[in-house]
XYZ file of C-alpha atoms in Angstrom:
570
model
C 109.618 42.431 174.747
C 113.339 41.960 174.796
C 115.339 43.065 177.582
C 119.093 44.047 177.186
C 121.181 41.459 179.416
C 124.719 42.352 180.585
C 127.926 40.885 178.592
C 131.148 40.257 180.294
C 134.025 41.860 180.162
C 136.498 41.169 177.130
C 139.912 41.946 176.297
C 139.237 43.865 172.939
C 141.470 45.443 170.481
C 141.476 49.486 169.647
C 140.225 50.130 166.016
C 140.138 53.263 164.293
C 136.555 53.540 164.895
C 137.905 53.856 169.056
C 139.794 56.681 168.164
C 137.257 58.408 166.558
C 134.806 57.732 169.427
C 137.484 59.196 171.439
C 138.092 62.324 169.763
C 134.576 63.066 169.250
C 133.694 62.444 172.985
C 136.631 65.019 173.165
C 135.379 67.619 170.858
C 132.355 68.011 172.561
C 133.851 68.437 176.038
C 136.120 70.458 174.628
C 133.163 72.731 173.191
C 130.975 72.282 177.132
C 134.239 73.988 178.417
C 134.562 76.635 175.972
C 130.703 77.921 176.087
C 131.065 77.527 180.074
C 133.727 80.051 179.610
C 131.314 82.313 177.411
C 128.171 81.888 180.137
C 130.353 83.639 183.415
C 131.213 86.893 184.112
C 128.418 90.350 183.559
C 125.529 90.026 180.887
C 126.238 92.992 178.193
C 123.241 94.532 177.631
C 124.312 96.425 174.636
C 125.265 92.865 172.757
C 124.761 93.069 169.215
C 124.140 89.769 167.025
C 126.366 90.297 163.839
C 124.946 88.828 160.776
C 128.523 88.009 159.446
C 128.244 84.094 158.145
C 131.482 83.416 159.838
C 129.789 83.922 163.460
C 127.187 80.995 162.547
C 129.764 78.095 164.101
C 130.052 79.951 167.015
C 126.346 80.995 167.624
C 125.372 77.169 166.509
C 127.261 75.797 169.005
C 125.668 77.913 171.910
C 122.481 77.594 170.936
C 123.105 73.320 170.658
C 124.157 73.776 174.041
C 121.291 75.366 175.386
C 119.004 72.786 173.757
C 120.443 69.860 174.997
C 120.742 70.922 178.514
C 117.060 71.696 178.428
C 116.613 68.316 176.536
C 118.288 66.432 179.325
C 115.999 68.798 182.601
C 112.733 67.390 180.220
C 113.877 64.181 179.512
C 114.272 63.873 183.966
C 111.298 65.421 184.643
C 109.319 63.583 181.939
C 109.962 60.304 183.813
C 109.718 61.878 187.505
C 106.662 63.406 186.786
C 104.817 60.838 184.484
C 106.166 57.876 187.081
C 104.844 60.140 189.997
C 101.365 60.687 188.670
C 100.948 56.955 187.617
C 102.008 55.310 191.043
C 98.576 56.260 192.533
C 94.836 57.573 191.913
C 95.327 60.668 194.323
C 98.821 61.289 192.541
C 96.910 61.310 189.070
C 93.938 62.872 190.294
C 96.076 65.955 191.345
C 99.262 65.570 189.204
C 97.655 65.378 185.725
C 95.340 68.644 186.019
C 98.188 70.800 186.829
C 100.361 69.351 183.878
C 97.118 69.916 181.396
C 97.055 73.709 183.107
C 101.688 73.760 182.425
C 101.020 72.494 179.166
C 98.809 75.271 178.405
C 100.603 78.218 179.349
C 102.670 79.618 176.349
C 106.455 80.292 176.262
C 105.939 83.742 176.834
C 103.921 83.844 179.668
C 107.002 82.323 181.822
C 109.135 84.473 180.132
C 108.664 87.494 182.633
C 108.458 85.771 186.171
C 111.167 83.251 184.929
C 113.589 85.866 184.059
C 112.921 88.448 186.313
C 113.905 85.396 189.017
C 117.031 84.628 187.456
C 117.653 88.540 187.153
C 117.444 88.438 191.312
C 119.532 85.224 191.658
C 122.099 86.150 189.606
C 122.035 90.137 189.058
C 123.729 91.689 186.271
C 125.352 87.880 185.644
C 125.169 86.804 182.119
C 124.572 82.675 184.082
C 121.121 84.159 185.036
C 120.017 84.917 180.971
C 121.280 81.503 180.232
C 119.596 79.434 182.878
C 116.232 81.707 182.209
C 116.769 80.971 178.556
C 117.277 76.948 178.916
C 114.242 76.962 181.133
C 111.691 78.730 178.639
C 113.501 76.070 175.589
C 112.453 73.408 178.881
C 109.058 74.722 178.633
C 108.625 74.259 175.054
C 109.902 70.797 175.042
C 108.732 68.902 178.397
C 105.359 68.261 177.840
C 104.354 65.835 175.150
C 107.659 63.382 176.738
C 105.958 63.769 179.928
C 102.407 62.698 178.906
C 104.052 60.120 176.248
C 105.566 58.179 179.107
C 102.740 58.649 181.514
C 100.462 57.519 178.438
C 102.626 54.542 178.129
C 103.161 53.627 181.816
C 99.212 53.302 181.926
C 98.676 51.298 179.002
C 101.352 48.633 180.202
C 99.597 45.244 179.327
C 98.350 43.369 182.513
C 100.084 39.484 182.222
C 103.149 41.905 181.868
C 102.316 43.466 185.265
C 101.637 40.523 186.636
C 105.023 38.776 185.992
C 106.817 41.655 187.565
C 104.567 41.179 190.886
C 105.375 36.969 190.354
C 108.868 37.592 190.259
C 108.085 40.182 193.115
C 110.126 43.015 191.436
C 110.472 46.255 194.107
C 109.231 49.212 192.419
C 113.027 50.502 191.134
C 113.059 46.695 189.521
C 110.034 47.513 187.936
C 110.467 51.159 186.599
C 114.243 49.302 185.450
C 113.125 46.069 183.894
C 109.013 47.061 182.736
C 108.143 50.715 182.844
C 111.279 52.310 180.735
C 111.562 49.490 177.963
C 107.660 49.940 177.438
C 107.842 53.074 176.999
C 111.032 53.280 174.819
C 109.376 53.848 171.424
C 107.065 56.565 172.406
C 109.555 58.181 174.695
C 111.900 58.422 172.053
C 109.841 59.448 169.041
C 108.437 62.203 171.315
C 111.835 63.462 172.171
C 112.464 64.150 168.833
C 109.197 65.980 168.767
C 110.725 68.022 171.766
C 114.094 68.952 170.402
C 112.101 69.905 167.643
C 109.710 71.870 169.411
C 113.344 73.454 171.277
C 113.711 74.842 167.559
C 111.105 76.150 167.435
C 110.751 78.470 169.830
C 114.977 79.115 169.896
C 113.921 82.384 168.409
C 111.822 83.609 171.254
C 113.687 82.138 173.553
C 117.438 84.152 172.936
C 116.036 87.269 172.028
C 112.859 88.796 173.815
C 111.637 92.307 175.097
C 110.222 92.772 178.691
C 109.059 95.681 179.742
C 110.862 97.969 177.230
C 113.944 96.185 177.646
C 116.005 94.509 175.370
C 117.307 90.956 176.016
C 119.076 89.081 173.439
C 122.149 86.220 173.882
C 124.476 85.264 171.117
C 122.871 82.173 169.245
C 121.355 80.615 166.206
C 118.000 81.704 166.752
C 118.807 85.053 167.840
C 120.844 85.133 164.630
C 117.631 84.313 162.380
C 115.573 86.770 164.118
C 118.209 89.403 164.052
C 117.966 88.924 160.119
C 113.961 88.733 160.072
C 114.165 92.190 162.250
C 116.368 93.461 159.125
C 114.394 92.022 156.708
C 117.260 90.301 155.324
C 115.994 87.235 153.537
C 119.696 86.431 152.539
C 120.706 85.761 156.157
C 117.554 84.276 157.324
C 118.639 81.376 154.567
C 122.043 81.270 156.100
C 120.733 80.643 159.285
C 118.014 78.348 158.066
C 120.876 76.421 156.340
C 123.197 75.761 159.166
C 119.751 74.871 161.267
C 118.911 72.172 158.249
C 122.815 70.897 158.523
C 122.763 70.593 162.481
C 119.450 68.788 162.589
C 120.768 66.515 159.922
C 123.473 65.152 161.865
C 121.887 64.971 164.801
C 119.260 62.577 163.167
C 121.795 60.272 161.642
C 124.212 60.301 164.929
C 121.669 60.376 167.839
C 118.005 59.849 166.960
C 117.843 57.241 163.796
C 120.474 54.942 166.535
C 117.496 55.320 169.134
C 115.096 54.564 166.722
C 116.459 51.372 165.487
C 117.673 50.374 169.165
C 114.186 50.966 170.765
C 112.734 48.353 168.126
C 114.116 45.758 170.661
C 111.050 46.671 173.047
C 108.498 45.666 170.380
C 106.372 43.622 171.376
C 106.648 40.797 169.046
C 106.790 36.728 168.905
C 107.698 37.024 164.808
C 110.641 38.295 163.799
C 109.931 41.481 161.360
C 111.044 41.096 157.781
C 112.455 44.700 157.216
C 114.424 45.659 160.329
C 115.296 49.293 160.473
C 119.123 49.871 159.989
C 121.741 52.673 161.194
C 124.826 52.540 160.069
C 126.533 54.714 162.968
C 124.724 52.049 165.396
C 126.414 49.486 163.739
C 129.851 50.963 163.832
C 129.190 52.159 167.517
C 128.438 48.659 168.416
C 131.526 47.621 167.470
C 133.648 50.267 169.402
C 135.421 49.162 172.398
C 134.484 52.102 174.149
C 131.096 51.689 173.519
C 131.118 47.785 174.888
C 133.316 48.990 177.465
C 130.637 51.847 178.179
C 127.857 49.505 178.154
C 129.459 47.104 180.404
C 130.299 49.290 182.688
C 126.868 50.768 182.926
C 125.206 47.258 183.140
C 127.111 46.750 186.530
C 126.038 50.027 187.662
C 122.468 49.719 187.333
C 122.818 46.199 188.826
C 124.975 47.434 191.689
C 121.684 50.530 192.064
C 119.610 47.426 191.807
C 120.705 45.463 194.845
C 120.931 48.907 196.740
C 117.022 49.325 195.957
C 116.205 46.065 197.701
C 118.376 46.686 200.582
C 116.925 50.707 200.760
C 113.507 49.073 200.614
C 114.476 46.370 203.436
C 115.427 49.478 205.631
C 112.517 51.981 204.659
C 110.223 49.315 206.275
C 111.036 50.376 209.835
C 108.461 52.265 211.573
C 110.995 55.330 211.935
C 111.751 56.343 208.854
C 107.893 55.757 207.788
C 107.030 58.354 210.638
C 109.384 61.077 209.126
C 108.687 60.312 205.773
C 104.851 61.309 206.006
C 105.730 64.436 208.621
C 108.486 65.202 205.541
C 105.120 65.424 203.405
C 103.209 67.031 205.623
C 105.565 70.022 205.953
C 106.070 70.088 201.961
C 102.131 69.811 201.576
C 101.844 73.020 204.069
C 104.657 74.679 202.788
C 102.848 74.379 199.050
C 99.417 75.566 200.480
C 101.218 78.557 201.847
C 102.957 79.754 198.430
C 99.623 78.739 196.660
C 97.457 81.673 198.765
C 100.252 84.465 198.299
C 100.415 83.393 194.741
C 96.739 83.831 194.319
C 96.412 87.266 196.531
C 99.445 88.324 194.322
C 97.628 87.267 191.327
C 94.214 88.811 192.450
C 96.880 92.257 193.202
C 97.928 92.379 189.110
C 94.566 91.412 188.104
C 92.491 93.842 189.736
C 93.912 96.618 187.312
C 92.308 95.338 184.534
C 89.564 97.113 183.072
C 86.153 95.282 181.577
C 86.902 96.614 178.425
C 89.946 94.701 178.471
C 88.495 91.647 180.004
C 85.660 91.818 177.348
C 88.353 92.413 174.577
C 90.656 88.776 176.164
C 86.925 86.988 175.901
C 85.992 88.043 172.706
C 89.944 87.407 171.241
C 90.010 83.648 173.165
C 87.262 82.901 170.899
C 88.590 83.507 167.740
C 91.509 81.603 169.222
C 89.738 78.292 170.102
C 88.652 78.633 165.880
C 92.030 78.735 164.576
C 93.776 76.293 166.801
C 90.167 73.594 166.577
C 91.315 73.932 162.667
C 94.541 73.726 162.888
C 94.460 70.206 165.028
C 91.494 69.184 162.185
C 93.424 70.021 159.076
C 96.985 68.396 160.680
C 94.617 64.844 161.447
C 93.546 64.814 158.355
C 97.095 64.152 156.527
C 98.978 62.698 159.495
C 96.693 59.496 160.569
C 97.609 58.030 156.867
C 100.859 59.347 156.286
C 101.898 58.476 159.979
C 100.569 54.849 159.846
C 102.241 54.453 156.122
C 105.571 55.706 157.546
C 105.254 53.319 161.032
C 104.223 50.214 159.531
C 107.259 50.160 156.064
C 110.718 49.572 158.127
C 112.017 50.622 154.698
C 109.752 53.983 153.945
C 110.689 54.804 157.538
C 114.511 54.415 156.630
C 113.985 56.776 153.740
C 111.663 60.152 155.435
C 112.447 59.562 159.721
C 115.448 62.359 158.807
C 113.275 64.035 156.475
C 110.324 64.615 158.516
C 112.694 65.088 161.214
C 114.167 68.040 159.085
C 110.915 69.829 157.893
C 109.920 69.444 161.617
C 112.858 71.205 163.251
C 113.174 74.042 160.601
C 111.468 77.234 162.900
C 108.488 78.373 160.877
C 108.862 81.327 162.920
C 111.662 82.019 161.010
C 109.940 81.730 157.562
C 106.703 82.977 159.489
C 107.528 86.719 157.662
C 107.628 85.285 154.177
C 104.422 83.061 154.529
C 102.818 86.554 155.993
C 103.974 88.684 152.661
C 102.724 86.057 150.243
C 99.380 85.185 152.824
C 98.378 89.136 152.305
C 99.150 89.414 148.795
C 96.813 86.492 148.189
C 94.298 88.128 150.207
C 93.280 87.348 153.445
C 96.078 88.232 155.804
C 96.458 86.957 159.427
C 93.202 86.022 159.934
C 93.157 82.967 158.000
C 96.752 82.785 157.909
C 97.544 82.195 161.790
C 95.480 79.007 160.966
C 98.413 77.476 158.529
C 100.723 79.010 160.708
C 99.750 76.793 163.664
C 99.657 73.603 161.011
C 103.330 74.216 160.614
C 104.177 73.656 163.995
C 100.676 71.162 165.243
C 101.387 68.719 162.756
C 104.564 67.223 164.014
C 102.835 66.245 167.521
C 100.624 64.132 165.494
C 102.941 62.700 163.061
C 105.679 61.524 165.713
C 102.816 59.948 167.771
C 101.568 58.107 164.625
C 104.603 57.039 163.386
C 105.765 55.596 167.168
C 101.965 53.853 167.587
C 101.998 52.463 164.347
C 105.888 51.146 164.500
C 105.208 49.204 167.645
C 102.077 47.103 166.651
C 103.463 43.754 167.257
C 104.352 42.118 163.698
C 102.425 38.998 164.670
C 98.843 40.734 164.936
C 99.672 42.015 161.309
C 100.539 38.940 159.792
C 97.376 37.295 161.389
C 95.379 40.048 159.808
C 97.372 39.291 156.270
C 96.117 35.727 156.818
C 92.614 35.984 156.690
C 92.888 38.902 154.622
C 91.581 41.779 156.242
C 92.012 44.972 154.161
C 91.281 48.436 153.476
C 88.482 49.947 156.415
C 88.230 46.774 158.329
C 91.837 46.423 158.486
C 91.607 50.064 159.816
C 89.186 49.657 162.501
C 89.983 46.108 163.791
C 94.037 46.581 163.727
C 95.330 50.502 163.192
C 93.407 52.318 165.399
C 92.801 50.175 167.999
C 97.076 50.077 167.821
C 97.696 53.576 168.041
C 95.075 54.949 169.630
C 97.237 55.840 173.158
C 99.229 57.056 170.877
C 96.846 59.048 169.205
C 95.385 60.781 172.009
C 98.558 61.265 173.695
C 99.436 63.572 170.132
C 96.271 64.789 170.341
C 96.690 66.391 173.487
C 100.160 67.411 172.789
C 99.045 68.850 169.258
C 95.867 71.212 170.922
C 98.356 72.316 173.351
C 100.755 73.235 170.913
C 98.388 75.018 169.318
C 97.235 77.312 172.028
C 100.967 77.883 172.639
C 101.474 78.407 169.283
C 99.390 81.488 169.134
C 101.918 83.504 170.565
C 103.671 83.534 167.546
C 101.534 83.096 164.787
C 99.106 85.841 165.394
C 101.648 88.654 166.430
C 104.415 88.453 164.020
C 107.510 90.957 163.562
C 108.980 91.457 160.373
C 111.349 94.445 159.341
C 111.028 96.130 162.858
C 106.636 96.217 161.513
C 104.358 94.254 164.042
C 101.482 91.921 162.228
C 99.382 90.829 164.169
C 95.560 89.987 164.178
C 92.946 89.053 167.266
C 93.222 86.443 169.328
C 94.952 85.467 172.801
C 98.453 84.521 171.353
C 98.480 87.851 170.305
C 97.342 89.612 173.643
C 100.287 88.054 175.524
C 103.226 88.975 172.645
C 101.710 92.514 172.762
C 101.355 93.059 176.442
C 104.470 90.848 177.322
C 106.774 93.052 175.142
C 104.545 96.126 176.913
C 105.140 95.315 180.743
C 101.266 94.922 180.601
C 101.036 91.909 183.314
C 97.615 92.261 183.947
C 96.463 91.710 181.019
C 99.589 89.009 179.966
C 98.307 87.135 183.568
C 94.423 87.186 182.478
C 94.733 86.037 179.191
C 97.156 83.185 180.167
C 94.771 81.929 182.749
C 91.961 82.591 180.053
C 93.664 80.046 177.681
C 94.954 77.674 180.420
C 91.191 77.789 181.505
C 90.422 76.869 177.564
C 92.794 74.468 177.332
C 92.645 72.268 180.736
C 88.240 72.192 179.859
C 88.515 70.694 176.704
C 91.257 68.261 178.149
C 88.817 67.324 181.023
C 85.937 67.102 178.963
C 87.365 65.364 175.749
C 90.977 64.548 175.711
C 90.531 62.357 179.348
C 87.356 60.513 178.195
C 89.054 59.561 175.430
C 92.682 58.662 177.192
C 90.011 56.827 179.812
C 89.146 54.385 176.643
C 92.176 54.162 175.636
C 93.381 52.983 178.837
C 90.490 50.435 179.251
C 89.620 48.935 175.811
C 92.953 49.369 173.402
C 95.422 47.663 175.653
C 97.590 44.944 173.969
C 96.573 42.039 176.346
């Protein structure tokens, strides 16, 4: 595994490609400022989205906003959370249950205590919409990073561990120098999964109902649902067009750089044959403000470093051990405390449900736990290959990363309404059609996951196989799986999640102001969110976080357990 080592300084000359840097960097202050100016003062109520093309820049730009800044909250927590959980066995063995139980709790079912809180924060602010708004995009983005580099930070091989405690690294040297590069490839291919995922859900996210109310901010997604609502197919396209555009450039100016720069954690002793190429990494790399950038940064995270060591030197002093455990004593009380009034305030809303409706949240989990155990069946079935294929050819990866990333980004909530029309025609309706509904959205946690597990076996361990000619099913089982299997689990997990949180929006859909929906738990909590019905939107959410955290317990960990033991790359 290569690490990046720090360059001087040089006296360099400004190129056109500086300038350009420049301006950009510009621009998109420029546009921070301007939407800052849009997010203060009262939220307008009475806001209407206007379907006029020439708003698109505008609402694009707002919603990019809001995506990022949710990107950047996961992308932290991801790496808090997953470094937390892995730095001990009572960390994991507390940490990683409540993640599986956040992972499982759908977009929707935050939707009402997270913006009722901002609502009291910031009353009758527009700030408060916004924040609730990049918190529920948060929510649909956070958790396959977070289990990626938790995944990854597990499956570190041991001689590798064991040079860092040789070279007796402190445990910021370590995250720094072993932890991060590691987990570079996965980290990175999942974050595309999550900015994806942020698409996804854009839709519910700046334009919901609670509790009769109306709550919509200007945006992309809003736009597109706006147009679904009208059952204008012509604007829905428009909307879908500028989404295709943005996600375009984003691939070839942020995520195909990553890609190609995160190939430098590989671990490999032969050099591969068809290195992946960007051509905006290429021109960055020769940007004096980029050296300059990367220079800079260097000395900062060598100054943060020394500081560690020094911090660490200090923190040894009985003192500052004795406050640091009564610290966690007061946290761990205060935490116990909020836990009990949570659960007598939970007890409060569920107490009002009838058995009927229990009977009816049983009955509809059921046919629930069929459609998303398909959905995570059928997506396997074409995503193992194709994500291997894709992984292992530098040059097939070149050619479909940005078109994958594309088809992956695109809302099928926002073509949801046209798959329904067609789905009923054909016969059938929602029943069967929530199933391929879910595969639009599963598939992608699988695919990513692939394509990163496959891309980082080491080229060596291929050419050894080429060698003594193993092919076809041997190849398979003694080489690819072995490879990816982290990998695999960790989209496994991701993908079954998604699914349950998926349900929300595949079996209650809205199309020309008409609802469509058919049974199951996804659609309990649309219909009794947008109804004020919390009882019922409280029960079925524990329902499928019950669902989802059992089959994670009793599949998904023995699995990750093997994983972690047997498919390390010693």
């Amino acid at each position: 595994m290569k690490i990046p080592i720090s360059i001087p300084a040089e006296t360099f000359r400004i190129r056109a490609i500086d300038i350009i840097v420049f301006l950009i960097i510009t621009g998109v202050l420029s546009m921070i400022v301007y939407i800052a100016s849009q997010w203060s003062g009262e939220y307008d109520r009475t806001i209407e989205i206007d379907l006029n093309p020439a708003k698109i820049p505008e609402y694009s730009a707002q919603s990019l906003t809001r995506l990022f800044l949710a990107y950047l909250l996961s992308f932290a927590f991801s790496i808090w959370y997953g470094y937390t959980a892995s730095r001990s066995k009572i960390h994991e063995k507390i940490m990683i249950p409540i993640l599986d139980i956040l992972q499982s709790i759908p977009v929707l079912s935050f939707l009402p205590g997270v913006v009722l809180a901002m609502i009291s924060l910031f009353p009758g602010q527009r700030i408060g919409i916004e924040i609730a708004c990049i918190i529920l995009i948060f929510t649909g983005q956070v958790w396959n990073m977070t289990y990626s580099f938790y995944h990854s930070v597990n499956t570190i091989p041991k001689e590798m561990i064991e040079v860092v405690r040789l070279y007796k690294f402190n445990k910021f040297s370590k995250f720094l120098r072993l932890d991060l590069p590691f987990s570079a490839i996965g980290l990175i291919w999942n974050s595309i999964m999550s900015v994806a995922g942020g698409w996804f859900f854009l839709m519910a996210c700046e334009m919901f109902i609670l509790e009769g109310k109306d709550f919509r901010l200007p945006g992309l997604g809003s736009y597109i649902q706006t147009a679904a609502n009208a059952g204008s197919i012509e604007h829905i396209f428009y909307g879908l067009g500028t989404m295709v555009f943005l996600i375009t450039v984003i691939d070839i100016v942020i995520w195909r750089p990553l890609v190609v720069w995160s190939q430098k954690f590989r671990m490999d002793t032969v050099q591969p044959e068809d290195e992946r190429e960007s051509v905006v990494l290429n021109i960055l790399t020769g940007s004096v403000l980029f050296k300059k950038f990367g220079y800079a940064l260097n000395k900062i995270i060598s100054a943060c470093e020394k500081l560690s060591y020094k911090t660490m030197i200090k923190t040894e002093s009985k003192a500052i051990k004795n406050i640091s455990k009564f610290t966690g004593v007061i946290i761990t009380i205060a935490s116990i405390i909020l836990l009990l009034w949570l659960i007598i305030k939970a007890f409060s809303i569920v107490s009002q449900v009838s058995l009927e409706d229990i009977w009816n949240i049983i009955s509809a989990a059921f046919f629930s736990l069929l459609r998303t155990s398909a959905a995570v069946i059928l997506a396997l079935t074409w995503t193992l290959p194709v994500g291997v294929y894709i992984g292992m050819n530098a040059k097939v990866a070149k050619l479909l990363q940005g078109i994958i990333q594309i088809i992956a980004s695109i809302p099928a909530t926002a073509v949801f309404p046209v798959i329904v029309l067609f789905l009923i025609k054909i016969g059938g309706g929602l029943d069967i059609g929530a199933i391929f509904l879910m595969l639009l959205g599963v598939q992608w946690y699988l695919l990513f996951n692939i394509i990163a597990g496959a891309s980082a076996i080491p080229k060596d361990l291929i050419e050894i196989s080429k060698a003594y000619g193993i092919k076809g099913f041997k190849k398979w089982k003694t080489l690819i799986l072995p490879c990816i299997f982290p990998y695999l689990i960790t989209g496994l997990i991701t993908a079954y999640g998604g699914a349950w949180n998926a349900t929300i929006v595949c079996e209650y859909v809205s199309f020309g102001g008409d609802i469509i929906s058919t049974k199951g738990l996804g659609s309990l909590i649309s219909s009794s969110s947008a109804e004020g019905k919390f009882g019922i939107l409280l029960l079925s959410t524990l329902t499928m976080s019950f669902m989802v955290v059992a089959i994670n317990r009793l599949l998904w960990k023995r699995l990750f357990i093997i994983a972690k033991n047997k498919f390390i790359l010693d």
